[in-house]
CSV table of C-alpha atoms in Angstrom, one decimal:
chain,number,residue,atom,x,y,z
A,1,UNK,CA,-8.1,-19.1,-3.4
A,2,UNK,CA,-9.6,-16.0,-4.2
A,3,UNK,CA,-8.1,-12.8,-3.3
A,4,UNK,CA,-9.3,-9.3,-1.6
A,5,UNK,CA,-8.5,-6.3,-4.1
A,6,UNK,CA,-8.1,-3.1,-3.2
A,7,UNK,CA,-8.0,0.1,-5.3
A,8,UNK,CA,-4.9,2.1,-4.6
A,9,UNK,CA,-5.4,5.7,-5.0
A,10,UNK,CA,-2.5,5.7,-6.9
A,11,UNK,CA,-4.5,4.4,-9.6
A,12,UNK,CA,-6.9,7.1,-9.6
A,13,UNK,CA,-4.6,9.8,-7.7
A,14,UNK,CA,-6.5,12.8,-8.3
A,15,UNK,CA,-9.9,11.5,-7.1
A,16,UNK,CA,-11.4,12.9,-3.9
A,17,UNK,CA,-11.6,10.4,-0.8
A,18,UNK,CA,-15.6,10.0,-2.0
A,19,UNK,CA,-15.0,9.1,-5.5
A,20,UNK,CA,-12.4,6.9,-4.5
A,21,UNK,CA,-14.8,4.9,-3.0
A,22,UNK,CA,-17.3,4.8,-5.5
A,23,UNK,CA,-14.7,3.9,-8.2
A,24,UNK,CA,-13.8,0.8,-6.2
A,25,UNK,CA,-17.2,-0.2,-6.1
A,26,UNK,CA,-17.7,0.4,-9.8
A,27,UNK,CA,-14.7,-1.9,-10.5
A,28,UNK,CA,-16.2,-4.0,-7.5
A,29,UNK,CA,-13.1,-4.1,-5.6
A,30,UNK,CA,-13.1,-5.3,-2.0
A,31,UNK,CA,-11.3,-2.2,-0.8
A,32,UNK,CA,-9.2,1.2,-1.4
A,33,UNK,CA,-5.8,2.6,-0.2
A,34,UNK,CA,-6.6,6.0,1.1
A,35,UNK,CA,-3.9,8.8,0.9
A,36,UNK,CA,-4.2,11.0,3.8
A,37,UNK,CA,-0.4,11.8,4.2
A,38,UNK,CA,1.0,13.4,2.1
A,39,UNK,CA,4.2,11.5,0.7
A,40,UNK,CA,6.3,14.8,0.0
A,41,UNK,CA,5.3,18.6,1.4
A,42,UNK,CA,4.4,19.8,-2.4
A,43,UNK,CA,2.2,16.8,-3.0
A,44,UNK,CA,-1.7,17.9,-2.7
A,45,UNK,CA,-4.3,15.5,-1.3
A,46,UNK,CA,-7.8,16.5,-0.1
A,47,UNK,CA,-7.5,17.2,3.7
A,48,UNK,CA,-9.5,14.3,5.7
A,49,UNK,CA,-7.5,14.0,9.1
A,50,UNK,CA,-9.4,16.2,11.5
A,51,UNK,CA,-12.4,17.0,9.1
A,52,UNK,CA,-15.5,15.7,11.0
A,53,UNK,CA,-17.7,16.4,7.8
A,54,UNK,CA,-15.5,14.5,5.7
A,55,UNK,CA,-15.0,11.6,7.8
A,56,UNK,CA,-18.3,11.0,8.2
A,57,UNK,CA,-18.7,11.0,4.5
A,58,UNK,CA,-16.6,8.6,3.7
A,59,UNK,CA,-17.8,6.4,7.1
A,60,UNK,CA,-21.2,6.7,5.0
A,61,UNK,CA,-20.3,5.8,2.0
A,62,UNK,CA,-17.9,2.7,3.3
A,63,UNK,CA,-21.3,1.6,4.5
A,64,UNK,CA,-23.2,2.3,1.2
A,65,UNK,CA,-20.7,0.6,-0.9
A,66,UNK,CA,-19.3,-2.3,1.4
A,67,UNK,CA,-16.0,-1.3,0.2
A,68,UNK,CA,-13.2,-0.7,3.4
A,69,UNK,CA,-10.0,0.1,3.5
A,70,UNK,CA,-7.0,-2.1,3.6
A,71,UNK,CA,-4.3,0.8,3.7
A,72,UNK,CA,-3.8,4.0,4.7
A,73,UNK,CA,-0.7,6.2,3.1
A,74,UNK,CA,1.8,7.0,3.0
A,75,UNK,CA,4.1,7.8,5.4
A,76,UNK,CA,8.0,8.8,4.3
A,77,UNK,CA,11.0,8.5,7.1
A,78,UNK,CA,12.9,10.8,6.1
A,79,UNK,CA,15.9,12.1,8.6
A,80,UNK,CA,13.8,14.9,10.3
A,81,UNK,CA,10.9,13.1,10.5
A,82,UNK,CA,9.3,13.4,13.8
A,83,UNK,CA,7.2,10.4,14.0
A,84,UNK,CA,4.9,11.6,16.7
A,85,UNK,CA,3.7,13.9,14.6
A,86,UNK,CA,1.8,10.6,12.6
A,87,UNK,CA,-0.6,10.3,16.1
A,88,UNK,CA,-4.0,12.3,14.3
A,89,UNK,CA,-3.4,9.8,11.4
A,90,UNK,CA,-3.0,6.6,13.4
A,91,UNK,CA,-6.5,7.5,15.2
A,92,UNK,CA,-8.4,8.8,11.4
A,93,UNK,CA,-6.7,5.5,10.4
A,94,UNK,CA,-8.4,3.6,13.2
A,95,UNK,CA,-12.2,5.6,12.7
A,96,UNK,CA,-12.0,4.6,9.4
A,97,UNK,CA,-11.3,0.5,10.1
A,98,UNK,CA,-8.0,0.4,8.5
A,99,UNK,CA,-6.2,-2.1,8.9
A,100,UNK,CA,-2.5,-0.7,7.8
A,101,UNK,CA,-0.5,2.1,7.1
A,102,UNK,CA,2.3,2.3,4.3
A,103,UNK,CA,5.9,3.5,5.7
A,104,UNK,CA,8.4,4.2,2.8
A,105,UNK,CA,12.5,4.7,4.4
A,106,UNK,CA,13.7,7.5,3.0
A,107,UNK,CA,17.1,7.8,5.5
A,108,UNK,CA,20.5,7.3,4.6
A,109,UNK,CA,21.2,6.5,7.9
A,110,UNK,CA,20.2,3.2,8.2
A,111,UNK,CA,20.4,2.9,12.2
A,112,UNK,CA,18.4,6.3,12.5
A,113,UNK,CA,15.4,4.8,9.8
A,114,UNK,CA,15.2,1.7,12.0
A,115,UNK,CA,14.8,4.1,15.2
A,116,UNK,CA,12.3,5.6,13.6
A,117,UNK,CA,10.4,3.1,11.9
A,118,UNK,CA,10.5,1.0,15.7
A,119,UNK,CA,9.1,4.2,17.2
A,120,UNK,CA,6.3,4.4,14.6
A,121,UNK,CA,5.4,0.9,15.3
A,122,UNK,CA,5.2,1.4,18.7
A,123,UNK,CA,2.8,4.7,18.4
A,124,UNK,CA,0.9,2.8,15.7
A,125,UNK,CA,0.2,-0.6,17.6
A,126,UNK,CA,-2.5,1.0,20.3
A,127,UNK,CA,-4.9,1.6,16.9
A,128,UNK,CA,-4.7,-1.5,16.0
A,129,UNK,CA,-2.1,-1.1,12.7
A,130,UNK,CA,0.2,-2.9,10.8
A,131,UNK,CA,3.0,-0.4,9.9
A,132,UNK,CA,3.9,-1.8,6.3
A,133,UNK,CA,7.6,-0.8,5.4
A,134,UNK,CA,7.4,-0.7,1.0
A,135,UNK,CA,11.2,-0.8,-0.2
A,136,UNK,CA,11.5,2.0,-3.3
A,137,UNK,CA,14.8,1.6,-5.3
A,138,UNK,CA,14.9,5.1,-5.4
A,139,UNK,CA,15.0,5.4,-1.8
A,140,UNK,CA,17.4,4.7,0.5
A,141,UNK,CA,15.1,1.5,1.3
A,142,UNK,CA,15.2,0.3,-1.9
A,143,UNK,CA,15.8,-3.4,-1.9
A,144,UNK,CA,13.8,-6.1,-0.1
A,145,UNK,CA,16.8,-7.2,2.0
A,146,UNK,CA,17.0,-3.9,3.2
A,147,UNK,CA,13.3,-3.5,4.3
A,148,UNK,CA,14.2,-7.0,5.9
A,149,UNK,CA,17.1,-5.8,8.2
A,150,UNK,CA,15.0,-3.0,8.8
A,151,UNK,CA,12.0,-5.0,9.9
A,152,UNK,CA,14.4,-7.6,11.8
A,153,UNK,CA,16.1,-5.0,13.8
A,154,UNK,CA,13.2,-3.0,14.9
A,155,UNK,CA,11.9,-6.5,16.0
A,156,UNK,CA,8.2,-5.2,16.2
A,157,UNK,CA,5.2,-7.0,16.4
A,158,UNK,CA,3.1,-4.9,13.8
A,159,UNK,CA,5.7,-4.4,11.4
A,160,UNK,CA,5.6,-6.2,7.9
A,161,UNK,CA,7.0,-5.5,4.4
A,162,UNK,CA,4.9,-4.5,1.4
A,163,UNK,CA,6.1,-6.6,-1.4
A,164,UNK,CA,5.6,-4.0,-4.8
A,165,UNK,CA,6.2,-6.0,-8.4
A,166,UNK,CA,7.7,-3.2,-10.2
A,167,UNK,CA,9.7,-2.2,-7.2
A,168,UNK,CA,11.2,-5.8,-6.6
A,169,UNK,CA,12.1,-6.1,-10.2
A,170,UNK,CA,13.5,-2.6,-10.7
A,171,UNK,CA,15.4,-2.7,-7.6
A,172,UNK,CA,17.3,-6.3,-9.1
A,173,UNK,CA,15.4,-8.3,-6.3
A,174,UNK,CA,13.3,-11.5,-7.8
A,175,UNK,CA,10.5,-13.1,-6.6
A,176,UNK,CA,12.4,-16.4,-4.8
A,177,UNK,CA,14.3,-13.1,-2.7
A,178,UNK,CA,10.7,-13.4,-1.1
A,179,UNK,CA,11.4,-16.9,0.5
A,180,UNK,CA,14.0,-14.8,3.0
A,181,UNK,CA,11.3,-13.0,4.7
A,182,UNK,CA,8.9,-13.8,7.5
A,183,UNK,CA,5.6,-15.1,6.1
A,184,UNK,CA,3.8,-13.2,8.6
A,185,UNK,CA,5.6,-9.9,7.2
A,186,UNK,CA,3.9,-10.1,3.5
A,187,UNK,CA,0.2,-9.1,5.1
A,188,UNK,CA,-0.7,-7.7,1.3
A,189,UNK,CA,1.5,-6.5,-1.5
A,190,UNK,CA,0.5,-4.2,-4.8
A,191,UNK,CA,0.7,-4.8,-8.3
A,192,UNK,CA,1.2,-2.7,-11.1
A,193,UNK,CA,1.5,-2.5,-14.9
A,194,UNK,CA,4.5,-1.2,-16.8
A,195,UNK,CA,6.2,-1.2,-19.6
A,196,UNK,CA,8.7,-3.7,-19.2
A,197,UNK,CA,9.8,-7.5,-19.5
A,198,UNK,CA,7.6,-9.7,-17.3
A,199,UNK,CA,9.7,-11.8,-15.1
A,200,UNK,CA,9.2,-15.5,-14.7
A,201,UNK,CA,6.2,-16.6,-12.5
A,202,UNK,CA,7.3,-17.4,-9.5
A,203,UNK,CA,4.9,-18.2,-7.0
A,204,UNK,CA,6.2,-16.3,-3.9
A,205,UNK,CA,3.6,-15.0,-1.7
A,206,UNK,CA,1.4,-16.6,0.8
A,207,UNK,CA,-1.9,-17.8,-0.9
A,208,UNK,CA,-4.6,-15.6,-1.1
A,209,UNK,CA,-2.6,-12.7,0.4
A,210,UNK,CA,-4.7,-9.6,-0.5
A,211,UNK,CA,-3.4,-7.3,-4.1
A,212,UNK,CA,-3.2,-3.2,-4.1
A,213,UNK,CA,-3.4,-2.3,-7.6
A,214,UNK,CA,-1.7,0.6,-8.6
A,215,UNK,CA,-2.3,1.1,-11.9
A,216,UNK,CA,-2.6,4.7,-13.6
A,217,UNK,CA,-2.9,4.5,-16.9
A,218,UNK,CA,-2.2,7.6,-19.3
A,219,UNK,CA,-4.6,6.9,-21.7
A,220,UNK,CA,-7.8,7.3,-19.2
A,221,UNK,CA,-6.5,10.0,-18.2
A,222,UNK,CA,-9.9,12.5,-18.9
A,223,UNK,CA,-12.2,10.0,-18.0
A,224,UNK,CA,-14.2,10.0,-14.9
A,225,UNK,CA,-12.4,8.4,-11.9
A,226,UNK,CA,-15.8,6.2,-11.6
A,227,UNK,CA,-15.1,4.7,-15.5
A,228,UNK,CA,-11.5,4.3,-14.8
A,229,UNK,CA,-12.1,2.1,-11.5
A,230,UNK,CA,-14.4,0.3,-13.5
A,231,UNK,CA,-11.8,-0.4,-16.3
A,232,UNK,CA,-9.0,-1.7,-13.8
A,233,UNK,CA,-11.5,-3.6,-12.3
A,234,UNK,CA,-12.4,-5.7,-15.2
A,235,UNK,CA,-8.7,-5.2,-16.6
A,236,UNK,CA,-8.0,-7.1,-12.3
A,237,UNK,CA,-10.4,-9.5,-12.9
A,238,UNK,CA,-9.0,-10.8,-16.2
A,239,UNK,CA,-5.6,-11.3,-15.0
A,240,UNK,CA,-6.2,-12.7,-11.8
A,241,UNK,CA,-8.6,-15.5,-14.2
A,242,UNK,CA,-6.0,-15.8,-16.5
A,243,UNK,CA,-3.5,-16.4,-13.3
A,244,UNK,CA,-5.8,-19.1,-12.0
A,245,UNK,CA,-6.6,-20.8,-15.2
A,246,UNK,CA,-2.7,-21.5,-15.2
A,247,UNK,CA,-1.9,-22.2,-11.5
A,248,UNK,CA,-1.6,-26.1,-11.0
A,249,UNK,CA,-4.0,-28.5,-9.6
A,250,UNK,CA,-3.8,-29.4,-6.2
């Protein structure tokens, strides 16, 4: 079954919203993960909520390209977060036909993050979003049975949990840890590439459940954001062949 791809902007971090775009379609991925929350106050990103100019940019070029957007990020619950303050970004988020927005818990208080995160769910459902909780294991989310007793507790309808590679391996979690959650959680989840020991395939995830790729790679650093979508792209497209090629007949 083939799979939607979407370009994170991880990937390609310091590209504007534009070239974003067009390095997707270079790499002729389905769709991009727009950053237009900033994770931490010091981290820069290229202003889009309440630019009218911009946003009908990137509506334009969304159209040109036939790329969308599968998430928008990324929102940190931290213990002063106010979570009304999110409202301009759940409304840029619906304009721009996305479908879900990333939620990383950041609270040692465990009962206070799943306040919160039950409260953003709540504001985000009217726009039509999936509020995707990503467990970091250098968060105070950072294992998938926590983002689990997060997502049970709140007990929200547009709630899920984004399943990261690199951040289920690193935080000890494996890949059968998956079979604990509710299949209509795992909406998409991300890959990555590191340097490390690839774990055992383990097939995990519901078929043809839709792949962010975040992927930055050192060496392209200088290049053009265009000719580094276009690299991942074909770099996607190998692995996902290769990954089929072994997958068993039916």
């Amino acid at each position: 079954m083939r799979h939607r791809v979407s370009l994170a902007h991880l990937t390609v971090i310091d590209a504007t919203p534009l070239e974003l775009i067009d390095a997707a379609a270079a790499g002729s991925f389905d769709s991009i993960g727009l950053r237009i929350v900033a994770p931490m106050p010091a981290d820069h990103i290229v202003p889009v909520i309440g630019d009218e100019v911009m946003l009908c940019a990137i509506e334009a070029r969304l159209a040109h390209t036939g790329v969308d957007i599968l998430d928008i990020e990324a929102v940190w619950l931290f213990p002063d977060t106010v979570v009304e303050s999110y409202e301009a970004a759940f409304a840029t988020a619906q304009r721009l036909k996305a479908q879900h927005i990333l939620v990383v818990g950041n609270d040692p208080d465990e009962s206070r993050m799943i306040d919160n995160f039950a409260r953003f769910c709540e504001l985000a459902r009217p726009y039509g979003l999936k509020a995707m909780l990503e467990f970091i294991p250098y968060c105070h989310t950072r294992t998938v049975m926590d983002a689990h007793r997060v997502v049970t507790t709140a007990a929200q309808p547009n709630a899920g949990v984004l399943i990261d590679a690199l951040h289920l391996s690193r935080s000890g979690g494996h890949p059968d840890d998956l079979r604990t959650l509710d299949p209509a959680w795992l909406l998409y989840c991300q890959i990555c590439d590191a340097r490390a020991l690839r774990p055992a395939t383990v097939d995990a995830l519901p078929p043809g459940v839709p792949i962010g790729v975040e992927a930055p790679c050192v060496a392209y650093a200088a290049l053009p954001a265009v000719e580094r979508g276009r690299l991942c792209g074909a770099a996607v497209r190998r692995f996902l062949d290769t990954l089929a090629r072994r997958a068993p007949s039916p």
